[in-house]
Amino acid sequence: MIAILKMPVTLIFRIGQLGDTLISLPAIEEIRRKHPTHRLILLTDRHHTNKGYVSSWDILKPTGWFDQVIYYDARLQGIEKFTKMFSLIKQLRSHEVENLYNLSPIRSKLTTLRDMFFFRFLTIAKSYYARPSFRNPESGKEELPILMPELQALYRIVNSESHGNYEFHMPIPLSEREVAISLAQIEGIDLDKKY
């Protein structure tokens, strides 16, 4: 009997819509580069589609970086929230996550600890990467997010050796390139010129 090798899984947790997702793209691209043979799964929050939100999946799916998306609904309350959370834990455990990158926005200390407990122990991720503490042990003061722009903070979760040096190229799907070229031709824009 031939044994089927399972591909290792890397899970990325990132919530938000358009702006939050765009700012996380360099970090996510770096994760894809670091784990080229892994299945990449996105865990993200679900929003009402009738409100015109651009979801993270709307932006990330066309990149081709991810193999799957898993949604959760943060608005649930009571027994429904407990039931869905239990189901989510079971689903995440079934993937046997090797690396988990928590690219969530800045959290309170309590929420940071809750996230670590959920991801590290309940989902049994082998390696867990998240923001460092926002307390500077030397000063004893909370660091303001403005001191480290969000893009750099996310990138450092993935690449701790980075000092803000990264190259990022926005992946633009062929279908979108064709639309842009068609619109440029209609408007008489010469694409050989620099603007």
PDB file of C-alpha atoms in Angstrom:
ATOM      1  CA  MET A   1       0.000   0.000   0.000  1.00  0.00           C
ATOM      2  CA  ILE A   2       1.375   3.432  -0.958  1.00  0.00           C
ATOM      3  CA  ALA A   3       1.463   6.014   1.842  1.00  0.00           C
ATOM      4  CA  ILE A   4       0.109   9.402   0.828  1.00  0.00           C
ATOM      5  CA  LEU A   5       2.273  12.215   2.148  1.00  0.00           C
ATOM      6  CA  LYS A   6       0.317  15.140   3.535  1.00  0.00           C
ATOM      7  CA  MET A   7       1.611  18.578   2.688  1.00  0.00           C
ATOM      8  CA  PRO A   8       2.569  20.623   5.736  1.00  0.00           C
ATOM      9  CA  VAL A   9       0.118  23.414   6.565  1.00  0.00           C
ATOM     10  CA  THR A  10       0.815  27.047   7.426  1.00  0.00           C
ATOM     11  CA  LEU A  11      -2.123  29.046   8.760  1.00  0.00           C
ATOM     12  CA  ILE A  12      -2.307  32.838   8.578  1.00  0.00           C
ATOM     13  CA  PHE A  13      -4.742  34.701  10.801  1.00  0.00           C
ATOM     14  CA  ARG A  14      -5.573  38.151   9.434  1.00  0.00           C
ATOM     15  CA  ILE A  15      -8.805  40.060   9.950  1.00  0.00           C
ATOM     16  CA  GLY A  16     -10.158  43.231   8.381  1.00  0.00           C
ATOM     17  CA  GLN A  17     -11.154  44.474   4.988  1.00  0.00           C
ATOM     18  CA  LEU A  18      -9.427  46.385   2.198  1.00  0.00           C
ATOM     19  CA  GLY A  19      -6.904  48.582   4.046  1.00  0.00           C
ATOM     20  CA  ASP A  20      -5.988  45.980   6.666  1.00  0.00           C
ATOM     21  CA  THR A  21      -5.389  43.395   3.961  1.00  0.00           C
ATOM     22  CA  LEU A  22      -3.331  45.654   1.682  1.00  0.00           C
ATOM     23  CA  ILE A  23      -0.978  46.577   4.531  1.00  0.00           C
ATOM     24  CA  SER A  24      -0.423  42.880   5.303  1.00  0.00           C
ATOM     25  CA  LEU A  25       0.528  41.853   1.734  1.00  0.00           C
ATOM     26  CA  PRO A  26       4.348  42.107   2.112  1.00  0.00           C
ATOM     27  CA  ALA A  27       4.256  39.943   5.263  1.00  0.00           C
ATOM     28  CA  ILE A  28       1.996  37.370   3.605  1.00  0.00           C
ATOM     29  CA  GLU A  29       4.196  37.265   0.501  1.00  0.00           C
ATOM     30  CA  GLU A  30       7.198  36.623   2.759  1.00  0.00           C
ATOM     31  CA  ILE A  31       5.339  33.745   4.468  1.00  0.00           C
ATOM     32  CA  ARG A  32       4.595  32.220   1.064  1.00  0.00           C
ATOM     33  CA  ARG A  33       8.283  32.598   0.136  1.00  0.00           C
ATOM     34  CA  LYS A  34       9.457  31.000   3.413  1.00  0.00           C
ATOM     35  CA  HIS A  35       7.126  28.009   3.065  1.00  0.00           C
ATOM     36  CA  PRO A  36       6.937  27.239  -0.683  1.00  0.00           C
ATOM     37  CA  THR A  37       5.878  23.599  -0.226  1.00  0.00           C
ATOM     38  CA  HIS A  38       3.229  24.246   2.428  1.00  0.00           C
ATOM     39  CA  ARG A  39      -0.499  24.494   1.987  1.00  0.00           C
ATOM     40  CA  LEU A  40      -1.369  28.062   2.971  1.00  0.00           C
ATOM     41  CA  ILE A  41      -4.706  28.582   4.725  1.00  0.00           C
ATOM     42  CA  LEU A  42      -6.202  31.985   5.578  1.00  0.00           C
ATOM     43  CA  LEU A  43      -8.312  32.363   8.719  1.00  0.00           C
ATOM     44  CA  THR A  44     -10.299  35.576   8.573  1.00  0.00           C
ATOM     45  CA  ASP A  45     -13.511  37.194   9.782  1.00  0.00           C
ATOM     46  CA  ARG A  46     -16.719  37.281   7.779  1.00  0.00           C
ATOM     47  CA  HIS A  47     -18.554  40.544   7.081  1.00  0.00           C
ATOM     48  CA  HIS A  48     -21.971  41.388   5.710  1.00  0.00           C
ATOM     49  CA  THR A  49     -21.687  41.246   1.927  1.00  0.00           C
ATOM     50  CA  ASN A  50     -24.607  43.651   1.444  1.00  0.00           C
ATOM     51  CA  LYS A  51     -22.647  46.531   3.029  1.00  0.00           C
ATOM     52  CA  GLY A  52     -20.148  46.788   0.188  1.00  0.00           C
ATOM     53  CA  TYR A  53     -17.129  45.570   2.165  1.00  0.00           C
ATOM     54  CA  VAL A  54     -14.098  44.350   0.251  1.00  0.00           C
ATOM     55  CA  SER A  55     -13.137  41.229   2.170  1.00  0.00           C
ATOM     56  CA  SER A  56      -9.582  40.047   2.713  1.00  0.00           C
ATOM     57  CA  TRP A  57     -10.366  37.031   0.528  1.00  0.00           C
ATOM     58  CA  ASP A  58     -11.443  39.319  -2.350  1.00  0.00           C
ATOM     59  CA  ILE A  59      -7.870  40.623  -2.398  1.00  0.00           C
ATOM     60  CA  LEU A  60      -5.914  37.512  -1.423  1.00  0.00           C
ATOM     61  CA  LYS A  61      -7.621  34.849  -3.532  1.00  0.00           C
ATOM     62  CA  PRO A  62      -6.372  36.239  -6.903  1.00  0.00           C
ATOM     63  CA  THR A  63      -2.754  36.239  -5.642  1.00  0.00           C
ATOM     64  CA  GLY A  64      -2.703  32.441  -5.811  1.00  0.00           C
ATOM     65  CA  TRP A  65      -0.817  32.293  -2.498  1.00  0.00           C
ATOM     66  CA  PHE A  66      -3.564  30.488  -0.597  1.00  0.00           C
ATOM     67  CA  ASP A  67      -5.019  27.013  -0.983  1.00  0.00           C
ATOM     68  CA  GLN A  68      -8.027  27.611   1.251  1.00  0.00           C
ATOM     69  CA  VAL A  69      -9.901  30.172   3.347  1.00  0.00           C
ATOM     70  CA  ILE A  70     -11.666  29.529   6.647  1.00  0.00           C
ATOM     71  CA  TYR A  71     -14.117  32.123   7.939  1.00  0.00           C
ATOM     72  CA  TYR A  72     -15.368  32.807  11.418  1.00  0.00           C
ATOM     73  CA  ASP A  73     -18.065  35.217  12.550  1.00  0.00           C
ATOM     74  CA  ALA A  74     -16.891  37.464  15.408  1.00  0.00           C
ATOM     75  CA  ARG A  75     -20.423  38.853  15.923  1.00  0.00           C
ATOM     76  CA  LEU A  76     -21.870  35.621  17.290  1.00  0.00           C
ATOM     77  CA  GLN A  77     -22.948  35.522  20.925  1.00  0.00           C
ATOM     78  CA  GLY A  78     -23.883  32.968  23.579  1.00  0.00           C
ATOM     79  CA  ILE A  79     -24.314  29.287  22.796  1.00  0.00           C
ATOM     80  CA  GLU A  80     -24.049  29.864  19.038  1.00  0.00           C
ATOM     81  CA  LYS A  81     -20.599  31.442  19.512  1.00  0.00           C
ATOM     82  CA  PHE A  82     -19.466  28.525  21.699  1.00  0.00           C
ATOM     83  CA  THR A  83     -20.743  25.939  19.203  1.00  0.00           C
ATOM     84  CA  LYS A  84     -19.104  27.647  16.211  1.00  0.00           C
ATOM     85  CA  MET A  85     -15.841  28.122  18.116  1.00  0.00           C
ATOM     86  CA  PHE A  86     -15.743  24.433  19.044  1.00  0.00           C
ATOM     87  CA  SER A  87     -16.370  23.555  15.389  1.00  0.00           C
ATOM     88  CA  LEU A  88     -13.590  25.953  14.298  1.00  0.00           C
ATOM     89  CA  ILE A  89     -11.091  24.380  16.726  1.00  0.00           C
ATOM     90  CA  LYS A  90     -11.982  20.929  15.417  1.00  0.00           C
ATOM     91  CA  GLN A  91     -11.550  22.094  11.805  1.00  0.00           C
ATOM     92  CA  LEU A  92      -8.183  23.746  12.492  1.00  0.00           C
ATOM     93  CA  ARG A  93      -6.888  20.700  14.368  1.00  0.00           C
ATOM     94  CA  SER A  94      -7.820  18.473  11.431  1.00  0.00           C
ATOM     95  CA  HIS A  95      -5.296  20.388   9.290  1.00  0.00           C
ATOM     96  CA  GLU A  96      -2.423  19.651  11.697  1.00  0.00           C
ATOM     97  CA  VAL A  97      -1.053  23.185  11.440  1.00  0.00           C
ATOM     98  CA  GLU A  98       2.726  23.352  11.483  1.00  0.00           C
ATOM     99  CA  ASN A  99       3.168  27.146  11.456  1.00  0.00           C
ATOM    100  CA  LEU A 100       0.652  29.711  12.604  1.00  0.00           C
ATOM    101  CA  TYR A 101       1.192  33.395  11.872  1.00  0.00           C
ATOM    102  CA  ASN A 102      -1.038  35.734  13.843  1.00  0.00           C
ATOM    103  CA  LEU A 103      -1.091  38.940  11.799  1.00  0.00           C
ATOM    104  CA  SER A 104      -3.941  40.478  13.780  1.00  0.00           C
ATOM    105  CA  PRO A 105      -4.058  44.213  14.459  1.00  0.00           C
ATOM    106  CA  ILE A 106      -2.785  45.577  17.769  1.00  0.00           C
ATOM    107  CA  ARG A 107      -4.526  43.842  20.658  1.00  0.00           C
ATOM    108  CA  SER A 108      -4.912  44.450  24.373  1.00  0.00           C
ATOM    109  CA  LYS A 109      -2.722  42.287  26.599  1.00  0.00           C
ATOM    110  CA  LEU A 110      -5.717  40.166  27.583  1.00  0.00           C
ATOM    111  CA  THR A 111      -6.700  39.594  23.941  1.00  0.00           C
ATOM    112  CA  THR A 112      -3.080  38.811  23.040  1.00  0.00           C
ATOM    113  CA  LEU A 113      -2.974  36.120  25.754  1.00  0.00           C
ATOM    114  CA  ARG A 114      -6.359  34.768  24.635  1.00  0.00           C
ATOM    115  CA  ASP A 115      -5.152  34.547  21.035  1.00  0.00           C
ATOM    116  CA  MET A 116      -1.975  32.765  22.092  1.00  0.00           C
ATOM    117  CA  PHE A 117      -3.947  30.245  24.172  1.00  0.00           C
ATOM    118  CA  PHE A 118      -6.434  29.632  21.350  1.00  0.00           C
ATOM    119  CA  PHE A 119      -3.901  29.279  18.559  1.00  0.00           C
ATOM    120  CA  ARG A 120      -1.003  27.652  20.393  1.00  0.00           C
ATOM    121  CA  PHE A 121      -2.804  25.241  22.660  1.00  0.00           C
ATOM    122  CA  LEU A 122      -6.342  24.693  21.372  1.00  0.00           C
ATOM    123  CA  THR A 123      -5.400  24.356  17.703  1.00  0.00           C
ATOM    124  CA  ILE A 124      -2.090  22.643  18.592  1.00  0.00           C
ATOM    125  CA  ALA A 125       0.025  24.663  16.159  1.00  0.00           C
ATOM    126  CA  LYS A 126       3.653  23.505  16.320  1.00  0.00           C
ATOM    127  CA  SER A 127       5.118  26.996  15.801  1.00  0.00           C
ATOM    128  CA  TYR A 128       3.345  30.236  16.666  1.00  0.00           C
ATOM    129  CA  TYR A 129       4.402  33.691  15.459  1.00  0.00           C
ATOM    130  CA  ALA A 130       2.767  36.910  16.655  1.00  0.00           C
ATOM    131  CA  ARG A 131       3.509  40.482  17.640  1.00  0.00           C
ATOM    132  CA  PRO A 132       5.961  40.926  20.481  1.00  0.00           C
ATOM    133  CA  SER A 133       4.759  42.587  23.653  1.00  0.00           C
ATOM    134  CA  PHE A 134       4.027  46.292  23.252  1.00  0.00           C
ATOM    135  CA  ARG A 135       5.572  47.050  26.636  1.00  0.00           C
ATOM    136  CA  ASN A 136       9.145  48.221  26.476  1.00  0.00           C
ATOM    137  CA  PRO A 137      10.834  46.470  29.444  1.00  0.00           C
ATOM    138  CA  GLU A 138      13.425  49.243  29.754  1.00  0.00           C
ATOM    139  CA  SER A 139      10.977  52.128  29.919  1.00  0.00           C
ATOM    140  CA  GLY A 140       7.987  50.307  31.426  1.00  0.00           C
ATOM    141  CA  LYS A 141       5.761  52.292  29.057  1.00  0.00           C
ATOM    142  CA  GLU A 142       3.419  51.147  26.323  1.00  0.00           C
ATOM    143  CA  GLU A 143       4.818  51.727  22.849  1.00  0.00           C
ATOM    144  CA  LEU A 144       2.548  53.604  20.521  1.00  0.00           C
ATOM    145  CA  PRO A 145       1.828  51.899  17.169  1.00  0.00           C
ATOM    146  CA  ILE A 146       2.966  55.059  15.387  1.00  0.00           C
ATOM    147  CA  LEU A 147       6.567  54.321  16.471  1.00  0.00           C
ATOM    148  CA  MET A 148       6.557  51.200  14.344  1.00  0.00           C
ATOM    149  CA  PRO A 149       4.313  51.474  11.289  1.00  0.00           C
ATOM    150  CA  GLU A 150       1.907  48.600  10.866  1.00  0.00           C
ATOM    151  CA  LEU A 151       3.551  47.289   7.698  1.00  0.00           C
ATOM    152  CA  GLN A 152       6.919  46.968   9.443  1.00  0.00           C
ATOM    153  CA  ALA A 153       5.343  45.406  12.531  1.00  0.00           C
ATOM    154  CA  LEU A 154       3.643  42.700  10.467  1.00  0.00           C
ATOM    155  CA  TYR A 155       6.776  42.026   8.448  1.00  0.00           C
ATOM    156  CA  ARG A 156       8.835  41.580  11.624  1.00  0.00           C
ATOM    157  CA  ILE A 157       6.443  38.861  12.836  1.00  0.00           C
ATOM    158  CA  VAL A 158       7.446  36.880   9.757  1.00  0.00           C
ATOM    159  CA  ASN A 159      11.074  37.924   9.439  1.00  0.00           C
ATOM    160  CA  SER A 160      12.598  38.948  12.769  1.00  0.00           C
ATOM    161  CA  GLU A 161      15.934  39.655  11.039  1.00  0.00           C
ATOM    162  CA  SER A 162      14.322  42.409   8.985  1.00  0.00           C
ATOM    163  CA  HIS A 163      15.131  46.037   9.732  1.00  0.00           C
ATOM    164  CA  GLY A 164      12.501  47.370   7.373  1.00  0.00           C
ATOM    165  CA  ASN A 165      14.345  46.123   4.298  1.00  0.00           C
ATOM    166  CA  TYR A 166      11.940  44.258   2.070  1.00  0.00           C
ATOM    167  CA  GLU A 167      10.967  44.189  -1.553  1.00  0.00           C
ATOM    168  CA  PHE A 168       7.328  43.755  -2.390  1.00  0.00           C
ATOM    169  CA  HIS A 169       5.721  43.408  -5.801  1.00  0.00           C
ATOM    170  CA  MET A 170       1.939  43.509  -5.902  1.00  0.00           C
ATOM    171  CA  PRO A 171       0.746  40.399  -7.733  1.00  0.00           C
ATOM    172  CA  ILE A 172      -1.669  41.560 -10.420  1.00  0.00           C
ATOM    173  CA  PRO A 173      -3.710  38.778 -12.051  1.00  0.00           C
ATOM    174  CA  LEU A 174      -3.544  38.505 -15.851  1.00  0.00           C
ATOM    175  CA  SER A 175      -7.288  39.201 -16.164  1.00  0.00           C
ATOM    176  CA  GLU A 176      -6.832  42.537 -14.331  1.00  0.00           C
ATOM    177  CA  ARG A 177      -3.838  43.446 -16.499  1.00  0.00           C
ATOM    178  CA  GLU A 178      -5.932  42.826 -19.609  1.00  0.00           C
ATOM    179  CA  VAL A 179      -8.712  45.091 -18.293  1.00  0.00           C
ATOM    180  CA  ALA A 180      -6.173  47.849 -17.532  1.00  0.00           C
ATOM    181  CA  ILE A 181      -4.584  47.568 -20.998  1.00  0.00           C
ATOM    182  CA  SER A 182      -8.016  47.669 -22.653  1.00  0.00           C
ATOM    183  CA  LEU A 183      -9.028  50.803 -20.691  1.00  0.00           C
ATOM    184  CA  ALA A 184      -5.700  52.472 -21.504  1.00  0.00           C
ATOM    185  CA  GLN A 185      -6.215  51.804 -25.212  1.00  0.00           C
ATOM    186  CA  ILE A 186      -9.766  53.223 -25.081  1.00  0.00           C
ATOM    187  CA  GLU A 187      -8.421  56.381 -23.409  1.00  0.00           C
ATOM    188  CA  GLY A 188      -5.509  56.651 -25.844  1.00  0.00           C
ATOM    189  CA  ILE A 189      -2.849  56.186 -23.147  1.00  0.00           C
ATOM    190  CA  ASP A 190       0.553  55.125 -24.472  1.00  0.00           C
ATOM    191  CA  LEU A 191       1.719  52.343 -22.108  1.00  0.00           C
ATOM    192  CA  ASP A 192       5.296  52.574 -23.412  1.00  0.00           C
ATOM    193  CA  LYS A 193       5.649  55.996 -21.769  1.00  0.00           C
ATOM    194  CA  LYS A 194       6.390  56.594 -18.116  1.00  0.00           C
ATOM    195  CA  TYR A 195       3.912  58.745 -16.223  1.00  0.00           C
TER     196      TYR A 195
END
